[in-house]
CSV table of C-alpha atoms in Angstrom, one decimal:
chain,number,residue,atom,x,y,z
A,1,ALA,CA,64.1,126.7,47.5
A,2,GLN,CA,66.5,124.6,50.0
A,3,THR,CA,69.7,126.5,51.0
A,4,VAL,CA,73.5,125.9,52.5
A,5,THR,CA,75.5,127.7,53.9
A,6,GLN,CA,79.5,127.1,55.1
A,7,SER,CA,81.1,129.8,55.8
A,8,GLN,CA,84.3,129.2,56.5
A,9,PRO,CA,86.2,129.6,53.3
A,10,GLU,CA,89.5,128.1,54.4
A,11,MET,CA,91.6,126.4,57.0
A,12,SER,CA,93.7,125.1,57.7
A,13,VAL,CA,95.6,122.4,61.1
A,14,GLN,CA,98.1,120.6,62.2
A,15,GLU,CA,98.1,117.1,61.4
A,16,ALA,CA,96.9,114.0,64.0
A,17,GLU,CA,94.7,117.9,65.8
A,18,THR,CA,91.2,118.1,65.2
A,19,VAL,CA,89.3,120.4,63.0
A,20,THR,CA,84.8,120.8,62.8
A,21,LEU,CA,84.0,122.7,59.8
A,22,SER,CA,80.8,124.3,59.7
A,23,CYS,CA,77.4,124.2,57.6
A,24,THR,CA,73.5,125.7,57.8
A,25,TYR,CA,71.7,125.3,55.8
A,26,ASP,CA,68.0,126.4,55.4
A,27,THR,CA,65.0,124.2,54.4
A,28,SER,CA,61.2,123.5,55.8
A,29,GLU,CA,60.8,120.4,55.6
A,30,SER,CA,61.0,117.5,58.2
A,31,ASN,CA,62.8,115.3,56.9
A,32,TYR,CA,66.3,115.4,54.2
A,33,TYR,CA,69.6,113.7,54.2
A,34,LEU,CA,73.1,115.4,54.7
A,35,PHE,CA,76.4,115.1,53.5
A,36,TRP,CA,79.6,115.5,54.2
A,37,TYR,CA,82.2,115.4,50.4
A,38,LYS,CA,85.8,115.6,49.5
A,39,GLN,CA,87.0,116.9,46.6
A,40,PRO,CA,91.0,116.2,47.0
A,41,PRO,CA,93.3,117.7,43.8
A,42,SER,CA,92.5,114.7,42.0
A,43,ARG,CA,88.8,116.2,41.8
A,44,GLN,CA,87.4,113.1,42.9
A,45,MET,CA,83.8,114.0,44.7
A,46,ILE,CA,84.3,111.4,47.8
A,47,LEU,CA,81.4,110.8,50.3
A,48,VAL,CA,83.0,111.6,53.6
A,49,ILE,CA,79.4,110.4,56.1
A,50,ARG,CA,75.8,111.1,54.9
A,51,GLN,CA,72.7,112.1,57.9
A,52,GLU,CA,68.7,111.5,58.1
A,53,ALA,CA,67.5,114.2,59.9
A,54,TYR,CA,64.8,111.6,61.3
A,55,LYS,CA,68.0,109.6,63.0
A,56,GLN,CA,69.6,111.7,66.9
A,57,GLN,CA,71.6,109.4,67.3
A,58,ASN,CA,75.1,111.1,65.2
A,59,ALA,CA,76.8,109.9,61.9
A,60,THR,CA,80.6,108.0,62.4
A,61,GLU,CA,82.5,106.9,60.1
A,62,ASN,CA,86.5,105.9,61.4
A,63,ARG,CA,87.4,109.5,62.2
A,64,PHE,CA,85.2,111.8,60.8
A,65,SER,CA,81.9,112.9,62.7
A,66,VAL,CA,78.6,114.5,63.0
A,67,ASN,CA,77.5,117.0,65.4
A,68,PHE,CA,74.0,116.8,63.4
A,69,GLN,CA,71.8,119.4,65.5
A,70,LYS,CA,68.4,119.9,64.0
A,71,ALA,CA,66.2,122.8,65.4
A,72,ALA,CA,69.1,125.0,65.1
A,73,LYS,CA,69.3,123.7,60.9
A,74,SER,CA,73.5,122.9,61.8
A,75,PHE,CA,75.6,120.2,60.3
A,76,SER,CA,79.0,120.2,61.3
A,77,LEU,CA,81.7,117.7,60.6
A,78,LYS,CA,84.7,116.1,62.8
A,79,ILE,CA,87.9,115.9,61.4
A,80,SER,CA,89.6,113.5,64.2
A,81,ASP,CA,93.4,112.8,64.2
A,82,SER,CA,94.3,115.0,61.2
A,83,GLN,CA,96.3,113.3,58.6
A,84,LEU,CA,98.1,115.3,55.5
A,85,GLY,CA,95.5,113.2,52.9
A,86,ASP,CA,92.9,114.9,54.5
A,87,THR,CA,94.4,118.0,52.6
A,88,ALA,CA,90.8,118.6,50.1
A,89,MET,CA,88.4,121.1,49.3
A,90,TYR,CA,84.9,120.1,51.5
A,91,PHE,CA,81.6,120.2,50.8
A,92,CYS,CA,78.3,120.0,53.0
A,93,ALA,CA,75.0,118.9,50.9
A,94,PHE,CA,71.5,118.8,51.1
A,95,MET,CA,68.6,116.4,49.8
A,96,GLU,CA,65.4,116.3,50.7
A,97,PRO,CA,63.4,112.5,50.7
A,98,SER,CA,60.7,112.7,48.0
A,99,GLY,CA,59.9,114.6,45.1
A,100,ALA,CA,62.2,116.4,42.3
A,101,GLY,CA,63.8,117.6,45.8
A,102,SER,CA,64.8,114.3,45.9
A,103,TYR,CA,67.0,113.5,43.1
A,104,GLN,CA,69.4,117.1,43.3
A,105,LEU,CA,71.7,117.4,45.9
A,106,THR,CA,72.2,121.9,46.6
A,107,PHE,CA,75.9,121.8,47.6
A,108,GLY,CA,77.8,124.6,50.1
A,109,LYS,CA,80.7,126.6,47.7
A,110,GLY,CA,83.1,124.0,50.3
A,111,THR,CA,85.5,124.3,52.9
A,112,LYS,CA,90.0,124.0,51.3
A,113,LEU,CA,91.3,122.3,54.5
A,114,SER,CA,94.4,122.4,54.3
A,115,VAL,CA,96.6,119.3,56.6
A,116,ILE,CA,100.3,120.7,57.6
A,117,PRO,CA,102.9,118.6,58.7
B,1,ASN,CA,83.0,97.4,38.0
B,2,ALA,CA,83.6,100.7,36.2
B,3,GLY,CA,81.5,103.1,38.1
B,4,VAL,CA,80.6,106.1,36.0
B,5,THR,CA,82.7,107.3,33.1
B,6,GLN,CA,83.2,110.2,31.8
B,7,THR,CA,85.3,111.7,28.7
B,8,PRO,CA,86.7,113.1,27.7
B,9,LYS,CA,88.5,115.0,30.9
B,10,PHE,CA,90.4,118.3,28.9
B,11,GLN,CA,88.3,119.6,26.6
B,12,VAL,CA,89.1,123.6,24.6
B,13,LEU,CA,87.0,125.1,22.2
B,14,LYS,CA,86.8,127.9,20.7
B,15,THR,CA,83.4,130.2,21.5
B,16,GLY,CA,80.1,129.3,19.4
B,17,GLN,CA,81.3,125.7,18.9
B,18,SER,CA,79.8,122.9,20.0
B,19,MET,CA,80.4,119.5,21.5
B,20,THR,CA,79.1,116.4,23.7
B,21,LEU,CA,79.9,115.1,27.1
B,22,GLN,CA,79.7,111.3,26.9
B,23,CYS,CA,78.6,109.9,30.7
B,24,ALA,CA,77.5,106.7,31.5
B,25,GLN,CA,77.4,104.2,34.2
B,26,ASP,CA,77.4,100.5,35.0
B,27,MET,CA,75.4,100.4,38.2
B,28,ASN,CA,72.1,100.4,36.8
B,29,HIS,CA,71.2,103.3,38.4
B,30,GLU,CA,68.1,105.1,36.7
B,31,TYR,CA,68.6,109.2,38.4
B,32,MET,CA,71.4,110.5,36.8
B,33,SER,CA,72.4,114.2,36.6
B,34,TRP,CA,74.9,116.9,35.7
B,35,TYR,CA,76.8,119.9,37.4
B,36,ARG,CA,79.2,121.5,36.5
B,37,GLN,CA,82.2,123.7,39.4
B,38,ASP,CA,82.9,127.1,39.6
B,39,PRO,CA,85.5,128.5,42.2
B,40,GLY,CA,83.6,129.4,45.6
B,41,MET,CA,80.7,128.7,43.9
B,42,GLY,CA,80.0,124.8,44.8
B,43,LEU,CA,78.5,122.3,42.6
B,44,ARG,CA,75.7,124.0,40.5
B,45,LEU,CA,72.6,121.4,38.8
B,46,ILE,CA,72.4,122.2,35.2
B,47,HIS,CA,70.1,118.9,34.1
B,48,TYR,CA,69.2,115.7,35.6
B,49,SER,CA,67.0,113.0,34.4
B,50,VAL,CA,64.1,110.5,36.7
B,51,GLY,CA,64.7,107.3,34.1
B,52,ALA,CA,65.4,107.1,30.1
B,53,GLY,CA,63.0,108.9,27.5
B,54,ILE,CA,62.7,111.7,30.2
B,55,THR,CA,65.0,114.5,31.6
B,56,ASP,CA,64.2,118.0,33.5
B,57,GLN,CA,65.9,120.8,33.8
B,58,GLY,CA,68.0,122.0,36.9
B,59,GLU,CA,69.4,125.3,38.0
B,60,VAL,CA,71.5,125.9,35.3
B,61,PRO,CA,69.9,124.6,32.5
B,62,ASN,CA,70.8,127.6,29.9
B,63,GLY,CA,73.2,126.9,26.5
B,64,TYR,CA,72.9,123.1,27.5
B,65,ASN,CA,70.8,120.5,26.2
B,66,VAL,CA,70.5,116.3,27.0
B,67,SER,CA,68.9,113.1,26.7
B,68,ARG,CA,69.0,109.7,27.4
B,69,SER,CA,67.9,107.4,25.2
B,70,THR,CA,69.7,104.8,27.4
B,71,THR,CA,69.2,103.6,31.5
B,72,GLU,CA,73.4,103.4,30.8
B,73,ASP,CA,74.5,107.0,29.7
B,74,PHE,CA,73.9,110.5,30.1
B,75,PRO,CA,75.6,112.6,27.8
B,76,LEU,CA,75.4,116.8,27.8
B,77,ARG,CA,75.6,119.2,25.0
B,78,LEU,CA,77.4,122.6,24.5
B,79,LEU,CA,75.3,124.1,21.4
B,80,SER,CA,77.6,127.2,21.2
B,81,ALA,CA,79.8,127.4,23.3
B,82,ALA,CA,80.5,130.5,25.4
B,83,PRO,CA,83.1,131.8,28.0
B,84,SER,CA,81.0,131.5,30.8
B,85,GLN,CA,80.9,127.9,30.2
B,86,THR,CA,84.6,127.2,31.5
B,87,SER,CA,83.4,125.2,34.1
B,88,VAL,CA,84.5,121.0,35.8
B,89,TYR,CA,81.2,119.6,34.8
B,90,PHE,CA,80.2,115.9,36.8
B,91,CYS,CA,78.1,113.5,36.5
B,92,ALA,CA,76.4,111.7,38.9
B,93,SER,CA,74.6,108.5,39.4
B,94,ARG,CA,72.5,107.2,42.1
B,95,ASP,CA,70.1,104.4,42.7
B,96,GLY,CA,66.8,106.2,43.3
B,97,PRO,CA,64.8,108.8,45.7
B,98,GLY,CA,66.5,108.2,49.8
B,99,ASN,CA,69.4,108.6,51.0
B,100,SER,CA,71.6,106.0,48.4
B,101,PRO,CA,74.6,108.6,48.0
B,102,LEU,CA,75.8,110.6,44.5
B,103,HIS,CA,78.1,108.5,42.9
B,104,PHE,CA,80.2,110.6,40.6
B,105,GLY,CA,82.2,110.5,38.1
B,106,ASN,CA,85.7,112.4,37.8
B,107,GLY,CA,84.6,115.2,35.8
B,108,THR,CA,85.8,117.1,32.7
B,109,ARG,CA,87.4,120.3,32.1
B,110,LEU,CA,86.0,122.7,30.1
B,111,THR,CA,87.5,126.1,28.8
B,112,VAL,CA,86.4,128.4,26.3
B,113,THR,CA,88.1,130.7,24.5
């Protein structure tokens, strides 16, 4: 079974600074999908960014970017110019490309990020 | 476009009571699922469905039942509530295999006393 590990239960960053959240995963698949979800205090789950393992180029979405290291099975999230609205729980998630595993996300335990004014 | 709608938002049950958490989506998604979120545990899959009439178990299915009679609806039933089922429950849907993302409902906070 795939596992996703987020080794930083809590982090903080000053407003306007840059922060990187870590995520590692374990799989024997060669192709798969990776996601970062944000959960603000409102409890809503919001997709931040996604990466397909066969794409070598790192995904970016405005201030959010990833550092995808396939050989190391690492998928970190970088938030640039941090804003107060970035305060949230962040979950890393993994999904297989086909079969029964293609219908479920395996989540890490989350990293609680606080942006300090 | 409402997306994924969950009801109720909050619920308190006594041990042994039963109830149904409702989930509906209006995006014509084939795949629907239920997750529970517990502190320090992330989200764990309870049950999922890949289409009307088809359901399967996830990681933590015990104590829960599901059915999928229509594409739109995927209710989660607690047969006899236990304090261990105190959690936040999320329903989610997606288009199908591939990298299409999960669309989540806003969650139901359930407390079992």
